[in-house]
Amino acid sequence: VEYGMFSQQERMRHVGSGLVVFAVVVMLGMLPGVDVMAGQGPEVKVSSAWVKVPAPGETMTTAFAVVENPIMYDVYLVSAAADVAGKVEIREKDKGDKAEAQVKKFVTVPAYGGVKMDPNGLYLLLMDLKRPLKETDSVSLTLMTDGGEALRVSAVVRKE
C-alpha cells in the first residue's frame, strides 16, 4: 500500500534510521564528560581570581580574574560584587602617563576570547571593606553580564 510519496517499507526504513541516531545520542550522553542531551554548550567562566592584601586599616583593595568566553557572541560585564565589600567598581588604568583609573560602565569579553585583569590594566576596586583581609582569606566575587548571568568565583587574598 502506498501512502503519499513513500511506501510503507521506505517510511519504516526512515523511522528505523532515526531511532538508531536517537540511540547513539542517548548512549553518548551516558559517557563521562559528554553532555549531548542537556543542550548545554560551552559557558563563560571566571578563573585565576585573587585579591590584593590591603594595607593595615585600609578600607579598599583590588581584585583580579580571568574571564574566558568560548561562545560565538561577545559578552558584556556590567557590574561586580564581593561578599567582603560594600561596593565594587570595574576600573581600568589609563594607558597614558596618568596613574589614574577610569570607572568602566561595561567590559567586552570578545567571542572566542577572554579578558585578563591585572594590576596594570583592568581590575575590580573593592570599597567599604566589611572586615580586615589577611593573606590566604577567601573572597567570593560575582561578575554580572548584561544578560543577567552571574559569574561567580572564589578569590584568594594574597600579596602581589
XYZ file of C-alpha atoms in Angstrom:
160
model
C 0.000 0.000 0.000
C 1.377 3.428 -0.973
C 0.952 6.488 1.322
C 1.963 9.698 -0.383
C 5.418 9.628 -1.970
C 6.918 6.838 0.151
C 5.905 3.234 0.513
C 5.314 1.808 3.968
C 8.622 -0.032 3.709
C 10.529 3.227 2.904
C 8.813 5.044 5.781
C 9.805 2.265 8.208
C 13.410 2.483 6.975
C 13.450 6.263 7.709
C 11.897 5.739 11.138
C 14.402 2.971 11.872
C 17.401 5.150 10.933
C 16.017 7.950 13.132
C 15.794 5.540 16.054
C 19.419 4.499 15.516
C 20.545 8.166 15.619
C 18.490 8.732 18.788
C 20.010 5.626 20.432
C 23.540 6.804 19.600
C 22.832 10.252 21.091
C 21.433 8.660 24.259
C 24.445 6.338 24.578
C 26.901 9.220 24.072
C 25.102 11.146 26.805
C 25.847 8.295 29.204
C 29.609 8.613 28.718
C 31.512 10.632 31.339
C 32.275 14.160 30.189
C 29.833 14.083 27.264
C 26.761 16.262 27.691
C 24.756 15.901 24.468
C 21.284 15.579 25.944
C 21.282 18.634 28.212
C 21.730 21.040 25.308
C 24.401 22.871 27.257
C 27.285 24.197 25.273
C 30.357 25.998 26.443
C 29.884 28.647 29.106
C 31.612 31.862 30.074
C 33.884 31.132 33.035
C 35.873 33.133 35.570
C 39.148 31.726 36.899
C 42.528 32.638 38.421
C 40.893 35.151 40.772
C 42.833 36.843 43.550
C 42.531 39.839 45.852
C 45.447 42.030 46.888
C 46.115 42.149 50.647
C 45.087 45.660 51.745
C 47.402 47.809 53.839
C 46.560 47.790 57.574
C 43.498 49.963 58.238
C 42.766 50.358 54.508
C 39.087 50.088 53.503
C 39.759 49.438 49.791
C 41.659 46.873 47.781
C 41.841 45.477 44.265
C 40.821 42.147 42.771
C 41.764 40.414 39.556
C 40.477 37.486 37.485
C 40.478 35.933 34.036
C 37.169 35.767 32.128
C 37.039 33.253 29.275
C 34.352 33.399 26.587
C 34.221 30.230 24.438
C 30.959 31.183 22.708
C 30.354 32.917 19.371
C 28.965 36.151 20.851
C 30.592 38.957 22.802
C 29.675 39.049 26.496
C 29.456 42.316 28.403
C 30.382 42.532 32.088
C 28.255 45.333 33.565
C 28.802 45.109 37.325
C 30.587 43.255 40.087
C 30.098 42.414 43.760
C 32.143 40.888 46.560
C 30.962 39.385 49.837
C 33.513 41.482 51.757
C 32.837 44.863 50.102
C 30.015 47.375 50.291
C 30.676 48.463 46.709
C 32.699 47.160 43.753
C 33.652 49.092 40.642
C 35.143 47.804 37.411
C 38.101 50.050 36.595
C 40.871 50.329 34.053
C 44.148 52.191 34.419
C 44.720 54.946 31.892
C 47.164 53.833 29.210
C 48.810 57.270 29.172
C 51.171 58.866 31.664
C 48.427 59.294 34.248
C 48.236 56.768 37.054
C 44.514 57.483 37.274
C 41.954 54.753 36.589
C 38.614 55.177 34.852
C 35.376 53.551 36.013
C 34.071 51.259 33.255
C 30.328 51.083 32.548
C 30.944 47.707 30.904
C 33.761 45.455 29.731
C 33.544 43.499 26.489
C 34.683 39.883 26.668
C 35.126 39.066 22.975
C 33.645 35.993 21.325
C 36.067 33.054 21.442
C 38.382 35.202 23.563
C 38.898 36.455 27.049
C 39.834 39.277 29.347
C 42.673 39.123 31.849
C 42.528 41.539 34.766
C 45.891 42.600 36.171
C 47.417 45.360 38.336
C 48.473 47.374 35.250
C 45.165 47.356 33.378
C 41.644 46.217 34.087
C 40.738 45.402 37.704
C 37.985 45.402 40.328
C 38.100 48.017 43.086
C 36.602 46.644 46.310
C 35.456 49.542 48.505
C 33.987 49.819 52.002
C 35.541 46.563 53.161
C 33.346 44.901 55.772
C 36.255 43.237 57.580
C 40.046 43.188 57.538
C 41.538 40.827 54.958
C 44.658 38.780 55.519
C 46.699 36.553 53.272
C 45.009 33.207 52.410
C 41.491 34.521 53.183
C 38.849 33.638 50.609
C 36.611 36.228 48.935
C 33.525 35.475 46.855
C 33.405 37.590 43.664
C 30.426 37.878 41.330
C 30.572 39.417 37.859
C 27.235 40.230 36.206
C 26.666 40.157 32.453
C 24.265 42.341 30.512
C 22.133 39.213 30.068
C 21.709 38.866 33.831
C 24.070 35.910 34.224
C 26.021 35.843 37.486
C 29.582 34.578 37.058
C 30.853 33.515 40.485
C 34.380 32.711 41.557
C 36.275 32.293 44.799
C 39.350 34.517 45.069
C 42.276 34.007 47.416
C 43.758 37.013 49.214
C 47.486 37.314 48.540
C 50.364 39.737 48.153
C 51.148 40.931 44.649
